[in-house]
Tab-separated table of C-alpha atoms in Angstrom:
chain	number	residue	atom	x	y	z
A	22	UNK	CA	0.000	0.000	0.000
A	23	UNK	CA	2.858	2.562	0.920
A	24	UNK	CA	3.866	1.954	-2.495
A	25	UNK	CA	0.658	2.608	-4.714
A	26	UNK	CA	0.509	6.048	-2.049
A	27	UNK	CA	3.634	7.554	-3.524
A	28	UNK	CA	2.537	6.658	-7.077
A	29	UNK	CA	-0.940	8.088	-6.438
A	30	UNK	CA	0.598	11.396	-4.315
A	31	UNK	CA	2.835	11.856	-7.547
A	32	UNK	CA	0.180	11.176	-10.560
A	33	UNK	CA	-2.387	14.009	-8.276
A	34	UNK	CA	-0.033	16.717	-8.277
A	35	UNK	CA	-0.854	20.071	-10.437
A	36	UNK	CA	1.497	20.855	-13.571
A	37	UNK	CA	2.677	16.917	-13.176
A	38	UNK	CA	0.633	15.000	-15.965
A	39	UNK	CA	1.727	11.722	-18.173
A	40	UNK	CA	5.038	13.014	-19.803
A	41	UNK	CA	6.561	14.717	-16.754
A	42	UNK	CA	5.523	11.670	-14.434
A	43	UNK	CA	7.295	9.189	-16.820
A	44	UNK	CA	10.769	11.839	-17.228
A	45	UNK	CA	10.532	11.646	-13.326
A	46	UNK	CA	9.982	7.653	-12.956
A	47	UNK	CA	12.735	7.308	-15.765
A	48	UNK	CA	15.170	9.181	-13.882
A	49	UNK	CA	14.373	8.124	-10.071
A	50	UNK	CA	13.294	4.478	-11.305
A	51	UNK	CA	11.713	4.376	-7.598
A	52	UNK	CA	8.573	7.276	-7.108
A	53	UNK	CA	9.378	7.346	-2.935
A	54	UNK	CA	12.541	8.896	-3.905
A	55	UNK	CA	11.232	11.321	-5.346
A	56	UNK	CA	9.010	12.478	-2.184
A	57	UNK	CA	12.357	12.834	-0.713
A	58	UNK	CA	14.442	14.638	-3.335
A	59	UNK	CA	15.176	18.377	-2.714
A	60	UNK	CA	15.125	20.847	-5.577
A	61	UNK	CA	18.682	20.382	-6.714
A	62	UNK	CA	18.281	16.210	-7.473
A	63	UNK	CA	14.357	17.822	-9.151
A	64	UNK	CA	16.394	20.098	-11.082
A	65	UNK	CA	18.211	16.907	-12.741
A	66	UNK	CA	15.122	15.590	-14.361
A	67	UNK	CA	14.795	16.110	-18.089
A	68	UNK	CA	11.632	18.033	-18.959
A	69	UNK	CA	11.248	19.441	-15.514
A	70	UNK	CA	10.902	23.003	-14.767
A	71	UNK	CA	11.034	25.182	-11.961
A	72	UNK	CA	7.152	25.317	-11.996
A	73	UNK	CA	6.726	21.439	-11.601
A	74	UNK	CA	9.618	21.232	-9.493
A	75	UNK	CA	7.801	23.991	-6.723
A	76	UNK	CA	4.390	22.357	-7.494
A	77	UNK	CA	6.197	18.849	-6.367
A	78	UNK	CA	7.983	20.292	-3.227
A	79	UNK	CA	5.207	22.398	-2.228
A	80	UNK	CA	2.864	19.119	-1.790
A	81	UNK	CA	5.185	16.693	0.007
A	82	UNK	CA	2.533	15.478	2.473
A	83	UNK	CA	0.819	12.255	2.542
A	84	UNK	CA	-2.488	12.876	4.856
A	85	UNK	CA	-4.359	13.757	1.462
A	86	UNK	CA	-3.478	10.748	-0.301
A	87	UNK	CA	-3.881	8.378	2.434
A	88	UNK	CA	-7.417	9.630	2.553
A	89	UNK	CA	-7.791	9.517	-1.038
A	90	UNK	CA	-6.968	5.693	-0.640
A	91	UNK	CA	-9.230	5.230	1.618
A	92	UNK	CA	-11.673	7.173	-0.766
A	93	UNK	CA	-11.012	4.471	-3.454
A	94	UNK	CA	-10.998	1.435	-1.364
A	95	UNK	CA	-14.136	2.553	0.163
A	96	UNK	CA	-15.810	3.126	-3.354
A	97	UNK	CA	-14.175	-0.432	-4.645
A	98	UNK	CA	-11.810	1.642	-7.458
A	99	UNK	CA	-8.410	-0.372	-8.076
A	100	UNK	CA	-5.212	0.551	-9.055
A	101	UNK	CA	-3.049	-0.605	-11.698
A	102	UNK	CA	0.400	1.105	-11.500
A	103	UNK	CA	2.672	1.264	-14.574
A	104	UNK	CA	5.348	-1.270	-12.808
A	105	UNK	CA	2.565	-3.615	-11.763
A	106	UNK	CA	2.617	-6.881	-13.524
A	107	UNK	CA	-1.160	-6.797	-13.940
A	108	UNK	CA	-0.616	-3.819	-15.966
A	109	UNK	CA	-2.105	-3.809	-19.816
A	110	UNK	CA	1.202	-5.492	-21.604
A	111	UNK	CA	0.006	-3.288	-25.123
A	112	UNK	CA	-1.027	-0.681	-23.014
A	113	UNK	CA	2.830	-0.670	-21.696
A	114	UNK	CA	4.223	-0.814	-25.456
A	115	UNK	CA	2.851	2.773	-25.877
A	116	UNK	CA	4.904	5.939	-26.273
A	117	UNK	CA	2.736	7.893	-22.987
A	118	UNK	CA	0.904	4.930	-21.077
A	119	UNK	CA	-0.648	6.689	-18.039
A	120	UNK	CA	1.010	5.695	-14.659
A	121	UNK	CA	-2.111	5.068	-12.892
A	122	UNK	CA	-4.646	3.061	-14.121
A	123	UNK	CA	-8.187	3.485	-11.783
A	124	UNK	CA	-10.293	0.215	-12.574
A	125	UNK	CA	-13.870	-0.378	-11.487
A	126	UNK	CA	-14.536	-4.231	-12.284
A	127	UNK	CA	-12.050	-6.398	-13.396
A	128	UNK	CA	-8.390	-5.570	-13.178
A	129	UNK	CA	-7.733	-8.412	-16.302
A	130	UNK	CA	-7.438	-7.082	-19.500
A	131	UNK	CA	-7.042	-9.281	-22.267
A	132	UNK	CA	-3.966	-8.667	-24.695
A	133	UNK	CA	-6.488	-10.044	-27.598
A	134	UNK	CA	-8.886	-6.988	-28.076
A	135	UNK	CA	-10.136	-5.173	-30.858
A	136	UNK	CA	-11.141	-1.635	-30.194
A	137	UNK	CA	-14.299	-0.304	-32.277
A	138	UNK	CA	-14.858	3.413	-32.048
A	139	UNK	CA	-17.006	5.825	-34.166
A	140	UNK	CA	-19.851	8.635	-34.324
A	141	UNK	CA	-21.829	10.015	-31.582
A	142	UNK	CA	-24.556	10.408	-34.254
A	143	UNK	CA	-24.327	7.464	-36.102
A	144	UNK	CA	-26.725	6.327	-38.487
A	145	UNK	CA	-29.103	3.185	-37.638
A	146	UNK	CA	-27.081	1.223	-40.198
A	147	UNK	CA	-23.631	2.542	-38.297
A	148	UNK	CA	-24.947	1.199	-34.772
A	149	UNK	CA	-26.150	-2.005	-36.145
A	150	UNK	CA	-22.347	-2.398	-37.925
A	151	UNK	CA	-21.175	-1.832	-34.244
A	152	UNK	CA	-23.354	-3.790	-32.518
A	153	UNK	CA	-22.798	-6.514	-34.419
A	154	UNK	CA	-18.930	-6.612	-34.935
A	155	UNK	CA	-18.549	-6.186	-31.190
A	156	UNK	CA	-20.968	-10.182	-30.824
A	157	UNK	CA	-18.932	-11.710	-33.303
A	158	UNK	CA	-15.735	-10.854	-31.975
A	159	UNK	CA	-16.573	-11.210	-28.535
A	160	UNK	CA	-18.611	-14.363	-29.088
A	161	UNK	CA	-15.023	-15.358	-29.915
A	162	UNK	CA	-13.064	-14.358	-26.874
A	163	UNK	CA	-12.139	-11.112	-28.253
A	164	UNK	CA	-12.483	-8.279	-25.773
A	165	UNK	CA	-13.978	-4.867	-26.877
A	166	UNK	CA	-12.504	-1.571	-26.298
A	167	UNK	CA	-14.780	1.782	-26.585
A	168	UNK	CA	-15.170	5.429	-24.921
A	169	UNK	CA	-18.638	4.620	-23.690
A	170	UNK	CA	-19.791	7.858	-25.578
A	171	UNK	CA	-23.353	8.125	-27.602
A	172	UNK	CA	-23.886	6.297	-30.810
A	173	UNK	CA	-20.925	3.933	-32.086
A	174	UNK	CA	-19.248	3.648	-28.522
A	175	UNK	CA	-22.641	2.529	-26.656
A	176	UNK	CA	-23.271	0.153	-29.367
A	177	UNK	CA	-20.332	-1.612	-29.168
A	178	UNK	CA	-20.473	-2.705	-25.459
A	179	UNK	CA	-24.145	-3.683	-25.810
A	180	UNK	CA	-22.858	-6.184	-28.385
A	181	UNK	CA	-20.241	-7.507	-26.779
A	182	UNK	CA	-22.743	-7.792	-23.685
A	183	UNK	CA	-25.310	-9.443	-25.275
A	184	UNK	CA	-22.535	-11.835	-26.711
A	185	UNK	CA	-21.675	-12.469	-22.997
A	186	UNK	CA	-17.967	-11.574	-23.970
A	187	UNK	CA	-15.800	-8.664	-21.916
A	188	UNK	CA	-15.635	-4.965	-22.754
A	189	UNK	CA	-13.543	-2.534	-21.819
A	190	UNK	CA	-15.052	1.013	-21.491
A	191	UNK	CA	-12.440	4.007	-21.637
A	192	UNK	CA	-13.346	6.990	-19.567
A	193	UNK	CA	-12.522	10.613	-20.255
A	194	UNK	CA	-13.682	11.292	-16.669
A	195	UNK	CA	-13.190	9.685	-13.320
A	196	UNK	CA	-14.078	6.574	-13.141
A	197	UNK	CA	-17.137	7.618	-9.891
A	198	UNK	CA	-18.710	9.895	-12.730
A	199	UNK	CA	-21.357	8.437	-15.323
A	200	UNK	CA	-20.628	10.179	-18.422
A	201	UNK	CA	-23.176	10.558	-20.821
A	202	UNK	CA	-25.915	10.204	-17.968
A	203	UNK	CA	-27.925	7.474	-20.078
A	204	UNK	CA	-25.446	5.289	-19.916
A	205	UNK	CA	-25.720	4.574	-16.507
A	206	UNK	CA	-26.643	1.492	-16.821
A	207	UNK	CA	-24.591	0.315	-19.240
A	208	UNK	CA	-21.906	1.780	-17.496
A	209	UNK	CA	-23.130	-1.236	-14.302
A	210	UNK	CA	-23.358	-3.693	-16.357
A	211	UNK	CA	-20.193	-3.257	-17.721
A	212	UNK	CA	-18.543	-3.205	-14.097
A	213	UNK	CA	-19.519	-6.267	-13.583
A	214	UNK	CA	-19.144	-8.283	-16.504
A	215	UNK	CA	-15.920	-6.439	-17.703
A	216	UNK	CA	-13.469	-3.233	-16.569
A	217	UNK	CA	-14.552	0.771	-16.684
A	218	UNK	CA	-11.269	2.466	-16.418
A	219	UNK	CA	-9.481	5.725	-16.783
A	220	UNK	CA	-6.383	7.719	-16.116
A	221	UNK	CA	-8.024	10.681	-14.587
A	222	UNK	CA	-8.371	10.603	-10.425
A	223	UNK	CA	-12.294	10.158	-8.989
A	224	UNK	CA	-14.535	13.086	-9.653
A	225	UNK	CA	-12.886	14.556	-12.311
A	226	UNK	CA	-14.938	15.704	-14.801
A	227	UNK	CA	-14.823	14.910	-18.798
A	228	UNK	CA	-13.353	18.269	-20.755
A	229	UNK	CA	-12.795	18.386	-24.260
A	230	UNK	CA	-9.480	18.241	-24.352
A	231	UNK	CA	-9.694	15.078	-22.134
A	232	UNK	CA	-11.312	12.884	-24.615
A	233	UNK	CA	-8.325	13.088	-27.918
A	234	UNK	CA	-5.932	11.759	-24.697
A	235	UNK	CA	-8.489	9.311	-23.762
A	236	UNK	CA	-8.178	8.038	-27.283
A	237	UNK	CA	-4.821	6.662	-27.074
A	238	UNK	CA	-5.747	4.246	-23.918
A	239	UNK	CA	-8.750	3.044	-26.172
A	240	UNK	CA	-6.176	1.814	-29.232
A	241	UNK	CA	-3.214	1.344	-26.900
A	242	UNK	CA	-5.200	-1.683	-25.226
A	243	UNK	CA	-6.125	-3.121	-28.638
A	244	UNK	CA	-4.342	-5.189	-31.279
A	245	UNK	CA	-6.701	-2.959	-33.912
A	246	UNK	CA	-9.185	-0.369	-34.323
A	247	UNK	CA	-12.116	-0.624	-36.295
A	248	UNK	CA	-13.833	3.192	-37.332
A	249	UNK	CA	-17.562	3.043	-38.337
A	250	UNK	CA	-18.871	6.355	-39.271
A	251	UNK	CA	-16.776	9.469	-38.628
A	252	UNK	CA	-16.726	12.552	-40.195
A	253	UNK	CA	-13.446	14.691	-41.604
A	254	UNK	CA	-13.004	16.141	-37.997
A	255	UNK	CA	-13.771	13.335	-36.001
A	256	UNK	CA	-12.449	12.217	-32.664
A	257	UNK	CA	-12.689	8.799	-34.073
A	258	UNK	CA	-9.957	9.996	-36.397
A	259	UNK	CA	-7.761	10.851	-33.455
A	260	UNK	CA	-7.604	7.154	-32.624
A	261	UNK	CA	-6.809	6.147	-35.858
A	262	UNK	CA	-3.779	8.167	-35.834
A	263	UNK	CA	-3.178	6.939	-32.419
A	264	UNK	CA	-3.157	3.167	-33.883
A	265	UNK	CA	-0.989	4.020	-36.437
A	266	UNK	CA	1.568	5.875	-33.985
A	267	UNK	CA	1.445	2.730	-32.296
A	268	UNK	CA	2.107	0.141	-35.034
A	269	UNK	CA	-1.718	-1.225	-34.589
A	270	UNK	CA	-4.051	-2.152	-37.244
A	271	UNK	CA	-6.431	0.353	-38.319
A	272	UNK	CA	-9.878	-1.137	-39.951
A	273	UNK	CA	-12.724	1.359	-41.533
A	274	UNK	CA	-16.007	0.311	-42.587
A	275	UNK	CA	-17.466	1.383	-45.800
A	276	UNK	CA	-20.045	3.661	-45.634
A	277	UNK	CA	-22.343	6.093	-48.010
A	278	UNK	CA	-20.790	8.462	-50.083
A	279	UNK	CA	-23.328	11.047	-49.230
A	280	UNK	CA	-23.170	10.606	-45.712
A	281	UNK	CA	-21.406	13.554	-43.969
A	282	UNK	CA	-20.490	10.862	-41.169
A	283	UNK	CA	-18.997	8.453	-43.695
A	284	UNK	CA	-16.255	11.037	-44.979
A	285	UNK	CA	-13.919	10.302	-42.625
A	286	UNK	CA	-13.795	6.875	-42.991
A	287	UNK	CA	-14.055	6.528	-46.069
A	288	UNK	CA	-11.215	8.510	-46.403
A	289	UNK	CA	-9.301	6.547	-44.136
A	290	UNK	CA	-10.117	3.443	-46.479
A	291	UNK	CA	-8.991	5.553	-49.393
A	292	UNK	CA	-5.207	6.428	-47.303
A	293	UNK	CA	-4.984	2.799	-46.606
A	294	UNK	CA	-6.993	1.387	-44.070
A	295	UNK	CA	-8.346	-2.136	-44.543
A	296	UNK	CA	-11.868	-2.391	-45.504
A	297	UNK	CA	-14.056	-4.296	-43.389
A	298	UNK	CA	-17.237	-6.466	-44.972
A	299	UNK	CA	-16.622	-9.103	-42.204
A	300	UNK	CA	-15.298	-10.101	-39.150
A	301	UNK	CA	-13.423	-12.711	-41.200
A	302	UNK	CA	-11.329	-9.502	-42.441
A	303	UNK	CA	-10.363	-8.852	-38.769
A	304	UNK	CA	-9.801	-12.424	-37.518
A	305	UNK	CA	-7.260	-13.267	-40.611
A	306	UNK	CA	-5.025	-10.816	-38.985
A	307	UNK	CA	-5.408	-11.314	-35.164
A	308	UNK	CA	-5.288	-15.368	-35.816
A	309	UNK	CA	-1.163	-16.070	-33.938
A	310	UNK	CA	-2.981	-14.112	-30.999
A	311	UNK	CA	-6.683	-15.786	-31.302
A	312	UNK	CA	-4.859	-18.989	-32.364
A	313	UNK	CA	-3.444	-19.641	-28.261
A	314	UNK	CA	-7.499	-19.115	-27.346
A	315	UNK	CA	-8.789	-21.996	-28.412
A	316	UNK	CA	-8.596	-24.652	-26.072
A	317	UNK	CA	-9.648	-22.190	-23.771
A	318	UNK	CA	-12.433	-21.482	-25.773
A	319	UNK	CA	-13.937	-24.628	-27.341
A	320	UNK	CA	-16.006	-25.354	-23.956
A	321	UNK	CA	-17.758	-22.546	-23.986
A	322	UNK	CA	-19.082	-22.987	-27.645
A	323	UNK	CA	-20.003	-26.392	-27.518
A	324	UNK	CA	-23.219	-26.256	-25.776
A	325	UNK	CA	-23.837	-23.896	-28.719
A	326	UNK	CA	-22.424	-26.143	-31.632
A	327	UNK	CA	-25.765	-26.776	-33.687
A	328	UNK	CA	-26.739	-22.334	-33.230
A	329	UNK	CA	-23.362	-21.626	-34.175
A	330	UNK	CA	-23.665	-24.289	-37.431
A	331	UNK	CA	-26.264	-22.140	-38.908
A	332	UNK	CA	-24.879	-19.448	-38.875
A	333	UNK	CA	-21.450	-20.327	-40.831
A	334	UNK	CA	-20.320	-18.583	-44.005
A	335	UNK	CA	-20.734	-20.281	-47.806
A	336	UNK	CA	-16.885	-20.267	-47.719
A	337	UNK	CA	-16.624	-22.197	-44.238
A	338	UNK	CA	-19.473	-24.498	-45.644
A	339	UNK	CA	-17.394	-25.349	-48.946
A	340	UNK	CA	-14.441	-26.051	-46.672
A	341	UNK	CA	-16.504	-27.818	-44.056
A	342	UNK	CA	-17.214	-30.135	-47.168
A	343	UNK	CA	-13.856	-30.587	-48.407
A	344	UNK	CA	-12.673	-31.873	-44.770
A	345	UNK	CA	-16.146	-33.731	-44.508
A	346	UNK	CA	-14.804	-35.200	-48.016
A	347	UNK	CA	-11.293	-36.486	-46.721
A	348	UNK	CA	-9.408	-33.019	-47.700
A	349	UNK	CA	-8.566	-32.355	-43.779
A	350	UNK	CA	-5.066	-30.718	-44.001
A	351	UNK	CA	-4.676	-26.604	-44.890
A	352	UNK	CA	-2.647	-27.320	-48.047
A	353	UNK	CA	-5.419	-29.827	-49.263
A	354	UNK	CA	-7.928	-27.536	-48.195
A	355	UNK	CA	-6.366	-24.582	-50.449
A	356	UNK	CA	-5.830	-26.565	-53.172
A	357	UNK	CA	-9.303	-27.698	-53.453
A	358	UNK	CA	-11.069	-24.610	-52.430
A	359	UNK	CA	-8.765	-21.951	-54.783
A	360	UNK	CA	-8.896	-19.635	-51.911
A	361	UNK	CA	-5.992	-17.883	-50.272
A	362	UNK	CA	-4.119	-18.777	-47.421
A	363	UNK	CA	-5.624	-16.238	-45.460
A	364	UNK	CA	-8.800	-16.888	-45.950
A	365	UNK	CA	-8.506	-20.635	-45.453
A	366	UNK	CA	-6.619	-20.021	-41.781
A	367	UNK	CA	-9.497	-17.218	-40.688
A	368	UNK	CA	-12.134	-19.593	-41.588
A	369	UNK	CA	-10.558	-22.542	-40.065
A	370	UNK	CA	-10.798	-20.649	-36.995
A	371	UNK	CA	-14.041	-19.209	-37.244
A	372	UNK	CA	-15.015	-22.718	-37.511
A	373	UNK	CA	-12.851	-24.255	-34.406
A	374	UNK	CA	-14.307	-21.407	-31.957
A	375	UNK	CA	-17.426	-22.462	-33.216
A	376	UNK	CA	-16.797	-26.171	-32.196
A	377	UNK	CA	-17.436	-27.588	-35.471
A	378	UNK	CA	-14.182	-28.906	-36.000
A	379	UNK	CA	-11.057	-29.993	-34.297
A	380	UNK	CA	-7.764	-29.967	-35.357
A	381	UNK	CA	-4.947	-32.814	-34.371
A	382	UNK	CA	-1.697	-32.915	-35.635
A	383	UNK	CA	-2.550	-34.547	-39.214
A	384	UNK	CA	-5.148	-32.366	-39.777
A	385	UNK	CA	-8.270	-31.124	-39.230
A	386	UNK	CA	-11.603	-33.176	-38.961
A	387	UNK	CA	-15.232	-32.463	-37.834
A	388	UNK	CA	-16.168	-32.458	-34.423
């Protein structure tokens, strides 16, 4: 506990936010010592100046934050700390990752997550994309990452929801403060069936300019991010660029030409984003990471084998057929099917998480 205090005394302190706190935790390696430093070993720190350096001296007492502990303990708010194990391994990868991570629900967060991210005032067609992208990936084991804003956002973690799968909801508030007020509860649900976190301490309020840093937790967290419906000056946008900055895969759906919220992303599709008609397009990339959830996986679907059956694709059924026919290994299978390798691997494990099929080591065969 005495160590979360000095991370959570440091991370609270005015004119200290993400970039200072890491210069200071990259030079001190330990955040006690800096309680302890004087001005002249403050003065060392790269990107510190005499502002931050007062604001930091001026606020060496604990009684606050000890309270504030109590504050989050009370309210059942967790920690994560940037040195903590259980902290978000992608999340970690990022150029800025915030230092303090405050998590109502679970503290887990898978590494296999596709964030999915869009308009406030999406069309019906938009919400129904969202909706449901987020069940078929998280009817997979694929968590969901969103903002928990209006439109795309609220869509997305009612589909992974309804899916039963986990979703992750980003905050650009504290995480005490239900932000947009209808969503509160969605925002419940998702406490309990997956995490609600954010950077910013309890009972801070969402600002503007709180959301575009928001935005970099929501793709950090994820493997890709899928846009559906933004406009040229969309926030969506904003984590795009984030993915990009963070060597992540950004996906854009296809939307109407004449649609002022379809510009942006069909934009992004036309500066080289990859078009999404299917989750197939999403789980051909994400299969080495999907690939280890299996096992772990196949349980859970079986009880839903014969739903899940009707639901396949017509390329899944012609390869269903050629294994059904004897053709059970992946070169057979794309040498009788003419389809690419890509293809053949995302279906085969489309059709595996469905518990259709099982593979051994000569092959695969039907379940």
């Amino acid at each position: 506990m005495e160590r979360k205090c000095f991370w959570l005394w440091l991370s609270r302190i005015p004119n200290i936010g993400t970039k200072r706190f890491l210069s200071i935790y990259e030079y001190f390696q330990n955040i006690e010592e800096v309680y302890y430093a004087n001005k002249e070993e403050l003065s060392m720190v790269p990107n510190l100046n005499k502002v931050a350096i007062d604001s930091i001296l001026n606020h060496k007492n604990l009684k606050d934050t000890l309270e504030y502990a109590k504050k989050l303990e009370k309210q059942k708010v967790d920690t994560l700390l940037l040195e903590d194990e259980e902290y978000p391994k992608l999340l970690k990868q990022i150029y800025d990752p915030p230092p303090v991570l405050y998590c109502k629900g679970s503290t887990v967060i898978d590494e296999v997550a596709i964030s999915i991210v869009g308009s406030r005032k999406a069309s019906y067609y938009g919400l129904k994309m969202a909706e449901k992208l987020a069940f078929e990936l998280a009817s997979m084991g694929i968590t969901i990452v969103s903002g928990m804003a209006r439109g795309i956002d609220t869509y997305a973690h009612k589909g992974a929801l309804q899916a039963k799968g986990k979703t992750v909801a980003v905050l650009g508030c504290g995480v005490d403060v239900i932000y947009p007020v209808e969503n509160k509860e969605l925002m419940q649900e998702i406490e309990l069936k997956g995490s609600v976190i954010s950077e910013y301490p309890l009972s801070i309020l969402p600002k503007p300019n709180f959301f575009p840093a928001r935005n970099r937790i929501i793709s950090g967290l994820s493997l890709g991010t899928i846009i559906i419906e933004a406009g040229e000056k969309s926030g969506s946008l904003i984590t795009a660029e984030f993915a990009l900055e963070q060597g992540r895969e950004v996906y854009a759906i296809p939307g109407n030409i004449d649609t002022t919220t379809s510009k942006g992303t069909n934009n992004l599709i036309k500066e080289g984003a990859k078009v999404v008609t299917k989750v197939e397009d999403i789980i051909e990339d994400i299969f080495p990471y999907l690939h280890s959830k299996i096992d772990l996986l196949s349980n859970r679907t079986q009880d839903h084998s014969a739903k899940q059956y009707e639901q396949v694709t017509e390329e899944e059924k012609i390869i269903l057929m050629k294994i059904k026919n004897g053709f059970n290994t992946i070169d057979d299978i794309i040498r009788e099917c003419g389809y690419p390798t890509s293809t053949v691997n995302a279906c085969l494990t489309m059709l595996e998480l469905k518990g259709i099929i099982i593979k051994y080591i000569d092959g695969y065969y039907l379940k």
